[in-house]
PDB file of C-alpha atoms in Angstrom:
ATOM      1  CA  UNK A   1      60.721  81.790  60.838  1.00  0.00           C
ATOM      2  CA  UNK A   2      59.522  78.733  59.628  1.00  0.00           C
ATOM      3  CA  UNK A   3      60.953  77.408  56.183  1.00  0.00           C
ATOM      4  CA  UNK A   4      62.750  74.216  54.728  1.00  0.00           C
ATOM      5  CA  UNK A   5      65.449  74.990  52.965  1.00  0.00           C
ATOM      6  CA  UNK A   6      66.825  71.888  53.276  1.00  0.00           C
ATOM      7  CA  UNK A   7      64.639  70.655  51.196  1.00  0.00           C
ATOM      8  CA  UNK A   8      65.376  73.036  48.263  1.00  0.00           C
ATOM      9  CA  UNK A   9      67.679  71.071  45.557  1.00  0.00           C
ATOM     10  CA  UNK A  10      69.796  74.557  46.030  1.00  0.00           C
ATOM     11  CA  UNK A  11      69.492  75.108  49.910  1.00  0.00           C
ATOM     12  CA  UNK A  12      73.499  75.335  50.402  1.00  0.00           C
ATOM     13  CA  UNK A  13      72.884  78.405  47.519  1.00  0.00           C
ATOM     14  CA  UNK A  14      70.168  79.953  48.732  1.00  0.00           C
ATOM     15  CA  UNK A  15      71.468  79.829  52.391  1.00  0.00           C
ATOM     16  CA  UNK A  16      74.728  81.698  51.715  1.00  0.00           C
ATOM     17  CA  UNK A  17      72.889  84.264  49.263  1.00  0.00           C
ATOM     18  CA  UNK A  18      70.338  84.657  52.307  1.00  0.00           C
ATOM     19  CA  UNK A  19      73.174  85.634  54.075  1.00  0.00           C
ATOM     20  CA  UNK A  20      74.687  88.005  51.641  1.00  0.00           C
ATOM     21  CA  UNK A  21      70.597  89.580  52.051  1.00  0.00           C
ATOM     22  CA  UNK A  22      70.552  89.714  55.503  1.00  0.00           C
ATOM     23  CA  UNK A  23      68.241  87.146  56.148  1.00  0.00           C
ATOM     24  CA  UNK A  24      68.158  84.520  58.822  1.00  0.00           C
ATOM     25  CA  UNK A  25      66.241  81.176  58.271  1.00  0.00           C
ATOM     26  CA  UNK A  26      64.782  79.137  60.885  1.00  0.00           C
ATOM     27  CA  UNK A  27      65.266  75.621  58.892  1.00  0.00           C
ATOM     28  CA  UNK A  28      62.585  73.359  60.398  1.00  0.00           C
ATOM     29  CA  UNK A  29      63.232  69.849  59.632  1.00  0.00           C
ATOM     30  CA  UNK A  30      60.489  67.070  59.181  1.00  0.00           C
ATOM     31  CA  UNK A  31      62.513  63.761  61.036  1.00  0.00           C
ATOM     32  CA  UNK A  32      65.361  63.133  63.014  1.00  0.00           C
ATOM     33  CA  UNK A  33      67.650  62.299  59.993  1.00  0.00           C
ATOM     34  CA  UNK A  34      67.041  65.403  58.455  1.00  0.00           C
ATOM     35  CA  UNK A  35      67.648  67.414  61.572  1.00  0.00           C
ATOM     36  CA  UNK A  36      71.283  65.977  61.672  1.00  0.00           C
ATOM     37  CA  UNK A  37      71.811  66.208  57.846  1.00  0.00           C
ATOM     38  CA  UNK A  38      70.597  69.855  57.790  1.00  0.00           C
ATOM     39  CA  UNK A  39      72.992  70.600  60.886  1.00  0.00           C
ATOM     40  CA  UNK A  40      75.747  69.524  59.001  1.00  0.00           C
ATOM     41  CA  UNK A  41      74.904  71.190  56.037  1.00  0.00           C
ATOM     42  CA  UNK A  42      74.457  74.400  57.597  1.00  0.00           C
ATOM     43  CA  UNK A  43      77.187  74.265  59.694  1.00  0.00           C
ATOM     44  CA  UNK A  44      79.151  77.194  57.278  1.00  0.00           C
ATOM     45  CA  UNK A  45      75.971  79.688  57.161  1.00  0.00           C
ATOM     46  CA  UNK A  46      75.297  81.636  60.552  1.00  0.00           C
ATOM     47  CA  UNK A  47      72.111  82.809  59.164  1.00  0.00           C
ATOM     48  CA  UNK A  48      70.465  79.306  59.157  1.00  0.00           C
ATOM     49  CA  UNK A  49      69.532  77.820  62.124  1.00  0.00           C
ATOM     50  CA  UNK A  50      68.138  74.195  62.285  1.00  0.00           C
ATOM     51  CA  UNK A  51      65.269  72.721  64.296  1.00  0.00           C
ATOM     52  CA  UNK A  52      65.278  69.509  65.441  1.00  0.00           C
ATOM     53  CA  UNK A  53      61.719  68.020  63.920  1.00  0.00           C
ATOM     54  CA  UNK A  54      59.163  65.035  63.771  1.00  0.00           C
ATOM     55  CA  UNK A  55      56.610  66.205  61.064  1.00  0.00           C
ATOM     56  CA  UNK A  56      52.758  64.702  61.801  1.00  0.00           C
ATOM     57  CA  UNK A  57      52.419  64.465  58.145  1.00  0.00           C
ATOM     58  CA  UNK A  58      56.105  61.918  57.984  1.00  0.00           C
ATOM     59  CA  UNK A  59      54.433  59.728  60.768  1.00  0.00           C
ATOM     60  CA  UNK A  60      51.242  59.731  58.910  1.00  0.00           C
ATOM     61  CA  UNK A  61      51.936  58.540  55.668  1.00  0.00           C
ATOM     62  CA  UNK A  62      54.646  55.910  57.242  1.00  0.00           C
ATOM     63  CA  UNK A  63      58.042  57.991  55.917  1.00  0.00           C
ATOM     64  CA  UNK A  64      58.905  57.767  59.945  1.00  0.00           C
ATOM     65  CA  UNK A  65      57.909  55.305  62.417  1.00  0.00           C
ATOM     66  CA  UNK A  66      58.545  54.433  66.429  1.00  0.00           C
ATOM     67  CA  UNK A  67      61.983  54.304  65.933  1.00  0.00           C
ATOM     68  CA  UNK A  68      62.060  58.004  64.649  1.00  0.00           C
ATOM     69  CA  UNK A  69      59.906  58.906  67.881  1.00  0.00           C
ATOM     70  CA  UNK A  70      62.382  57.668  70.009  1.00  0.00           C
ATOM     71  CA  UNK A  71      65.511  59.118  67.665  1.00  0.00           C
ATOM     72  CA  UNK A  72      63.357  62.411  68.064  1.00  0.00           C
ATOM     73  CA  UNK A  73      62.692  62.251  71.606  1.00  0.00           C
ATOM     74  CA  UNK A  74      66.654  61.686  72.379  1.00  0.00           C
ATOM     75  CA  UNK A  75      67.449  64.494  70.046  1.00  0.00           C
ATOM     76  CA  UNK A  76      65.328  67.316  71.107  1.00  0.00           C
ATOM     77  CA  UNK A  77      66.478  66.648  74.685  1.00  0.00           C
ATOM     78  CA  UNK A  78      69.694  69.068  74.080  1.00  0.00           C
ATOM     79  CA  UNK A  79      68.220  71.011  71.253  1.00  0.00           C
ATOM     80  CA  UNK A  80      67.188  74.660  71.711  1.00  0.00           C
ATOM     81  CA  UNK A  81      65.713  74.812  68.605  1.00  0.00           C
ATOM     82  CA  UNK A  82      62.656  72.305  68.032  1.00  0.00           C
ATOM     83  CA  UNK A  83      60.735  72.130  64.746  1.00  0.00           C
ATOM     84  CA  UNK A  84      58.790  71.101  62.571  1.00  0.00           C
ATOM     85  CA  UNK A  85      56.648  69.142  65.324  1.00  0.00           C
ATOM     86  CA  UNK A  86      52.543  69.021  65.737  1.00  0.00           C
ATOM     87  CA  UNK A  87      49.912  66.963  64.841  1.00  0.00           C
ATOM     88  CA  UNK A  88      47.454  66.933  61.938  1.00  0.00           C
ATOM     89  CA  UNK A  89      44.097  65.400  61.653  1.00  0.00           C
ATOM     90  CA  UNK A  90      42.981  66.376  58.707  1.00  0.00           C
ATOM     91  CA  UNK A  91      41.082  63.639  56.202  1.00  0.00           C
ATOM     92  CA  UNK A  92      42.950  60.091  56.425  1.00  0.00           C
ATOM     93  CA  UNK A  93      45.569  61.493  58.413  1.00  0.00           C
ATOM     94  CA  UNK A  94      43.371  61.240  61.233  1.00  0.00           C
ATOM     95  CA  UNK A  95      43.107  57.607  61.396  1.00  0.00           C
ATOM     96  CA  UNK A  96      46.965  58.162  62.892  1.00  0.00           C
ATOM     97  CA  UNK A  97      46.081  60.612  65.598  1.00  0.00           C
ATOM     98  CA  UNK A  98      47.337  58.018  68.095  1.00  0.00           C
ATOM     99  CA  UNK A  99      50.929  57.383  66.621  1.00  0.00           C
ATOM    100  CA  UNK A 100      50.868  61.265  65.988  1.00  0.00           C
ATOM    101  CA  UNK A 101      50.282  61.947  69.844  1.00  0.00           C
ATOM    102  CA  UNK A 102      52.318  59.509  70.937  1.00  0.00           C
ATOM    103  CA  UNK A 103      55.140  61.149  68.551  1.00  0.00           C
ATOM    104  CA  UNK A 104      54.461  64.635  70.086  1.00  0.00           C
ATOM    105  CA  UNK A 105      53.918  63.328  73.440  1.00  0.00           C
ATOM    106  CA  UNK A 106      57.272  61.698  73.477  1.00  0.00           C
ATOM    107  CA  UNK A 107      59.252  64.919  72.127  1.00  0.00           C
ATOM    108  CA  UNK A 108      57.530  67.175  74.735  1.00  0.00           C
ATOM    109  CA  UNK A 109      58.042  65.015  77.582  1.00  0.00           C
ATOM    110  CA  UNK A 110      61.422  65.040  76.553  1.00  0.00           C
ATOM    111  CA  UNK A 111      61.999  68.697  76.280  1.00  0.00           C
ATOM    112  CA  UNK A 112      59.936  69.032  80.163  1.00  0.00           C
ATOM    113  CA  UNK A 113      62.585  66.435  81.643  1.00  0.00           C
ATOM    114  CA  UNK A 114      66.004  68.573  79.668  1.00  0.00           C
ATOM    115  CA  UNK A 115      64.860  72.244  79.717  1.00  0.00           C
ATOM    116  CA  UNK A 116      67.325  74.206  77.868  1.00  0.00           C
ATOM    117  CA  UNK A 117      67.567  78.125  78.107  1.00  0.00           C
ATOM    118  CA  UNK A 118      65.731  80.020  75.409  1.00  0.00           C
ATOM    119  CA  UNK A 119      63.936  77.508  73.645  1.00  0.00           C
ATOM    120  CA  UNK A 120      62.513  77.637  70.765  1.00  0.00           C
ATOM    121  CA  UNK A 121      59.537  75.249  69.261  1.00  0.00           C
ATOM    122  CA  UNK A 122      57.927  75.579  66.030  1.00  0.00           C
ATOM    123  CA  UNK A 123      53.979  73.956  65.598  1.00  0.00           C
ATOM    124  CA  UNK A 124      52.291  72.374  63.089  1.00  0.00           C
ATOM    125  CA  UNK A 125      48.771  71.914  64.004  1.00  0.00           C
ATOM    126  CA  UNK A 126      45.808  70.969  61.525  1.00  0.00           C
ATOM    127  CA  UNK A 127      42.307  70.406  62.930  1.00  0.00           C
ATOM    128  CA  UNK A 128      44.438  69.580  66.097  1.00  0.00           C
ATOM    129  CA  UNK A 129      45.220  73.313  67.486  1.00  0.00           C
ATOM    130  CA  UNK A 130      43.006  72.262  70.442  1.00  0.00           C
ATOM    131  CA  UNK A 131      44.511  68.886  71.579  1.00  0.00           C
ATOM    132  CA  UNK A 132      48.439  70.239  70.642  1.00  0.00           C
ATOM    133  CA  UNK A 133      47.320  73.071  73.311  1.00  0.00           C
ATOM    134  CA  UNK A 134      46.662  70.309  75.636  1.00  0.00           C
ATOM    135  CA  UNK A 135      50.066  68.474  75.041  1.00  0.00           C
ATOM    136  CA  UNK A 136      52.221  71.942  75.538  1.00  0.00           C
ATOM    137  CA  UNK A 137      49.847  72.612  78.785  1.00  0.00           C
ATOM    138  CA  UNK A 138      50.057  68.972  80.159  1.00  0.00           C
ATOM    139  CA  UNK A 139      53.907  68.949  80.076  1.00  0.00           C
ATOM    140  CA  UNK A 140      54.129  72.631  81.289  1.00  0.00           C
ATOM    141  CA  UNK A 141      56.223  73.664  77.824  1.00  0.00           C
ATOM    142  CA  UNK A 142      54.698  77.235  77.752  1.00  0.00           C
ATOM    143  CA  UNK A 143      55.858  77.999  80.939  1.00  0.00           C
ATOM    144  CA  UNK A 144      59.697  77.311  80.031  1.00  0.00           C
ATOM    145  CA  UNK A 145      59.577  77.654  76.006  1.00  0.00           C
ATOM    146  CA  UNK A 146      58.514  79.998  73.122  1.00  0.00           C
ATOM    147  CA  UNK A 147      56.049  77.935  71.627  1.00  0.00           C
ATOM    148  CA  UNK A 148      55.058  79.204  67.449  1.00  0.00           C
ATOM    149  CA  UNK A 149      52.120  77.577  65.950  1.00  0.00           C
ATOM    150  CA  UNK A 150      52.722  78.345  62.155  1.00  0.00           C
ATOM    151  CA  UNK A 151      50.384  79.647  59.828  1.00  0.00           C
ATOM    152  CA  UNK A 152      47.058  79.007  62.146  1.00  0.00           C
ATOM    153  CA  UNK A 153      44.568  77.583  61.107  1.00  0.00           C
ATOM    154  CA  UNK A 154      42.256  76.229  63.889  1.00  0.00           C
ATOM    155  CA  UNK A 155      38.967  77.822  65.264  1.00  0.00           C
ATOM    156  CA  UNK A 156      38.450  81.411  66.538  1.00  0.00           C
ATOM    157  CA  UNK A 157      38.372  79.773  70.327  1.00  0.00           C
ATOM    158  CA  UNK A 158      41.188  78.435  70.073  1.00  0.00           C
ATOM    159  CA  UNK A 159      43.680  81.063  68.631  1.00  0.00           C
ATOM    160  CA  UNK A 160      41.821  82.646  71.823  1.00  0.00           C
ATOM    161  CA  UNK A 161      43.117  80.033  74.076  1.00  0.00           C
ATOM    162  CA  UNK A 162      46.473  79.991  71.997  1.00  0.00           C
ATOM    163  CA  UNK A 163      47.095  83.845  73.076  1.00  0.00           C
ATOM    164  CA  UNK A 164      46.270  83.169  76.612  1.00  0.00           C
ATOM    165  CA  UNK A 165      48.875  80.173  77.047  1.00  0.00           C
ATOM    166  CA  UNK A 166      50.963  82.555  75.712  1.00  0.00           C
ATOM    167  CA  UNK A 167      51.850  81.346  72.585  1.00  0.00           C
ATOM    168  CA  UNK A 168      53.139  83.093  69.010  1.00  0.00           C
ATOM    169  CA  UNK A 169      52.110  82.773  65.864  1.00  0.00           C
ATOM    170  CA  UNK A 170      54.224  82.879  62.425  1.00  0.00           C
ATOM    171  CA  UNK A 171      52.580  84.000  59.792  1.00  0.00           C
ATOM    172  CA  UNK A 172      52.900  83.669  55.939  1.00  0.00           C
ATOM    173  CA  UNK A 173      51.490  84.816  52.301  1.00  0.00           C
ATOM    174  CA  UNK A 174      49.055  81.849  51.910  1.00  0.00           C
ATOM    175  CA  UNK A 175      47.739  82.329  55.530  1.00  0.00           C
ATOM    176  CA  UNK A 176      46.714  85.857  54.505  1.00  0.00           C
ATOM    177  CA  UNK A 177      45.501  84.790  51.437  1.00  0.00           C
ATOM    178  CA  UNK A 178      42.250  83.895  53.034  1.00  0.00           C
ATOM    179  CA  UNK A 179      39.211  85.482  54.716  1.00  0.00           C
ATOM    180  CA  UNK A 180      40.124  83.705  57.984  1.00  0.00           C
ATOM    181  CA  UNK A 181      44.105  83.900  57.844  1.00  0.00           C
ATOM    182  CA  UNK A 182      43.694  87.642  57.361  1.00  0.00           C
ATOM    183  CA  UNK A 183      41.077  87.840  60.661  1.00  0.00           C
ATOM    184  CA  UNK A 184      43.607  85.753  62.648  1.00  0.00           C
ATOM    185  CA  UNK A 185      46.814  87.794  61.616  1.00  0.00           C
ATOM    186  CA  UNK A 186      44.577  90.927  62.447  1.00  0.00           C
ATOM    187  CA  UNK A 187      43.466  89.633  66.318  1.00  0.00           C
ATOM    188  CA  UNK A 188      47.361  88.500  66.969  1.00  0.00           C
ATOM    189  CA  UNK A 189      48.962  91.035  69.263  1.00  0.00           C
ATOM    190  CA  UNK A 190      52.237  92.696  67.530  1.00  0.00           C
ATOM    191  CA  UNK A 191      54.344  91.502  70.012  1.00  0.00           C
ATOM    192  CA  UNK A 192      53.727  87.722  69.306  1.00  0.00           C
ATOM    193  CA  UNK A 193      53.687  88.128  65.371  1.00  0.00           C
ATOM    194  CA  UNK A 194      56.388  86.766  63.254  1.00  0.00           C
ATOM    195  CA  UNK A 195      56.482  86.098  59.686  1.00  0.00           C
ATOM    196  CA  UNK A 196      57.646  83.009  57.376  1.00  0.00           C
ATOM    197  CA  UNK A 197      57.508  81.538  54.059  1.00  0.00           C
ATOM    198  CA  UNK A 198      56.900  77.908  54.582  1.00  0.00           C
ATOM    199  CA  UNK A 199      58.795  77.600  51.935  1.00  0.00           C
ATOM    200  CA  UNK A 200      59.119  75.267  49.098  1.00  0.00           C
ATOM    201  CA  UNK A 201      56.113  74.747  48.382  1.00  0.00           C
ATOM    202  CA  UNK A 202      56.963  71.669  46.923  1.00  0.00           C
ATOM    203  CA  UNK A 203      60.125  69.406  48.500  1.00  0.00           C
ATOM    204  CA  UNK A 204      62.832  69.185  45.626  1.00  0.00           C
ATOM    205  CA  UNK A 205      62.555  71.927  43.505  1.00  0.00           C
ATOM    206  CA  UNK A 206      64.935  75.266  43.179  1.00  0.00           C
ATOM    207  CA  UNK A 207      64.097  78.451  44.939  1.00  0.00           C
ATOM    208  CA  UNK A 208      65.907  81.322  45.612  1.00  0.00           C
ATOM    209  CA  UNK A 209      67.139  84.003  48.842  1.00  0.00           C
ATOM    210  CA  UNK A 210      65.119  86.502  46.567  1.00  0.00           C
ATOM    211  CA  UNK A 211      62.298  84.364  46.275  1.00  0.00           C
ATOM    212  CA  UNK A 212      62.192  84.262  50.060  1.00  0.00           C
ATOM    213  CA  UNK A 213      62.757  87.846  50.629  1.00  0.00           C
ATOM    214  CA  UNK A 214      60.503  88.816  48.138  1.00  0.00           C
ATOM    215  CA  UNK A 215      57.394  86.585  49.983  1.00  0.00           C
ATOM    216  CA  UNK A 216      58.276  88.048  53.538  1.00  0.00           C
ATOM    217  CA  UNK A 217      58.058  91.593  52.085  1.00  0.00           C
ATOM    218  CA  UNK A 218      54.290  90.460  50.437  1.00  0.00           C
ATOM    219  CA  UNK A 219      53.771  88.907  53.752  1.00  0.00           C
ATOM    220  CA  UNK A 220      54.521  92.782  55.762  1.00  0.00           C
ATOM    221  CA  UNK A 221      52.516  94.149  52.557  1.00  0.00           C
ATOM    222  CA  UNK A 222      49.494  92.188  53.819  1.00  0.00           C
ATOM    223  CA  UNK A 223      49.875  92.541  57.445  1.00  0.00           C
ATOM    224  CA  UNK A 224      49.883  96.286  56.608  1.00  0.00           C
ATOM    225  CA  UNK A 225      46.967  96.738  55.107  1.00  0.00           C
ATOM    226  CA  UNK A 226      44.965  94.951  57.713  1.00  0.00           C
ATOM    227  CA  UNK A 227      46.243  95.960  61.039  1.00  0.00           C
ATOM    228  CA  UNK A 228      46.262  99.396  62.983  1.00  0.00           C
ATOM    229  CA  UNK A 229      50.755  99.944  62.846  1.00  0.00           C
ATOM    230  CA  UNK A 230      52.531 101.034  60.068  1.00  0.00           C
ATOM    231  CA  UNK A 231      54.423  98.395  57.655  1.00  0.00           C
ATOM    232  CA  UNK A 232      57.843  99.992  59.475  1.00  0.00           C
ATOM    233  CA  UNK A 233      56.339  99.179  62.527  1.00  0.00           C
ATOM    234  CA  UNK A 234      55.557  95.481  62.415  1.00  0.00           C
ATOM    235  CA  UNK A 235      58.461  94.835  60.369  1.00  0.00           C
ATOM    236  CA  UNK A 236      60.643  96.161  62.895  1.00  0.00           C
ATOM    237  CA  UNK A 237      58.730  94.033  65.840  1.00  0.00           C
ATOM    238  CA  UNK A 238      58.735  91.041  63.750  1.00  0.00           C
ATOM    239  CA  UNK A 239      62.614  91.042  63.391  1.00  0.00           C
ATOM    240  CA  UNK A 240      63.498  92.376  66.630  1.00  0.00           C
ATOM    241  CA  UNK A 241      61.253  89.218  68.319  1.00  0.00           C
ATOM    242  CA  UNK A 242      62.784  86.460  65.516  1.00  0.00           C
ATOM    243  CA  UNK A 243      66.079  87.742  66.410  1.00  0.00           C
ATOM    244  CA  UNK A 244      65.563  87.385  69.841  1.00  0.00           C
ATOM    245  CA  UNK A 245      63.990  83.645  69.609  1.00  0.00           C
ATOM    246  CA  UNK A 246      67.116  82.762  67.761  1.00  0.00           C
ATOM    247  CA  UNK A 247      69.507  84.645  69.242  1.00  0.00           C
ATOM    248  CA  UNK A 248      71.497  86.208  66.552  1.00  0.00           C
TER     249      UNK A 248
END
């Protein structure tokens, strides 16, 4: 429910192999230009669902600018799937907080003005979960869209607030490698739990559909070791929710 196959050197090959393996991929993008390119690239892959994105890292380091914010706002107006969007106030990225907030606000305002049935947002929040929630609530996004925090890393209080707001959570094996990540994954209600890879770790590298599938299997193993439900129940619930969100 959160990966970047468009950033793989062999993304088209991985997408086709994933279809043969029965894997559906929510392809989140990092800029409006990348979203348009991915929509065209994966048009032949019915198992790949492309989101319109504007990643806060790309705003923070100058790879995206005000013109990309405007382009993203236009693109999401007609998009059902949106991601990766959000805020990141880690380290020096905090210096661009105002620009990042303008970007996220423009996207959410466009969503609010142009509601689309079944809309799904995949959200990034680095030391900014509370502010992301502020903006989601300001534009009443949770009232008409499914909001997914991917790899949630906020505070315990922010997790409680996100749960209260009705947000969903997408978990990967790297999140589960930390004690806090495992505790958060244990607390997430089963009906709000999704699985992801966030692959690739390094853009431009090669990978395989089998590697993505193996990562998801390890995530399920880890979840089953910390939650009261059986592995099959966790898997079936996550798959059913993902299918519903992607309208497979």
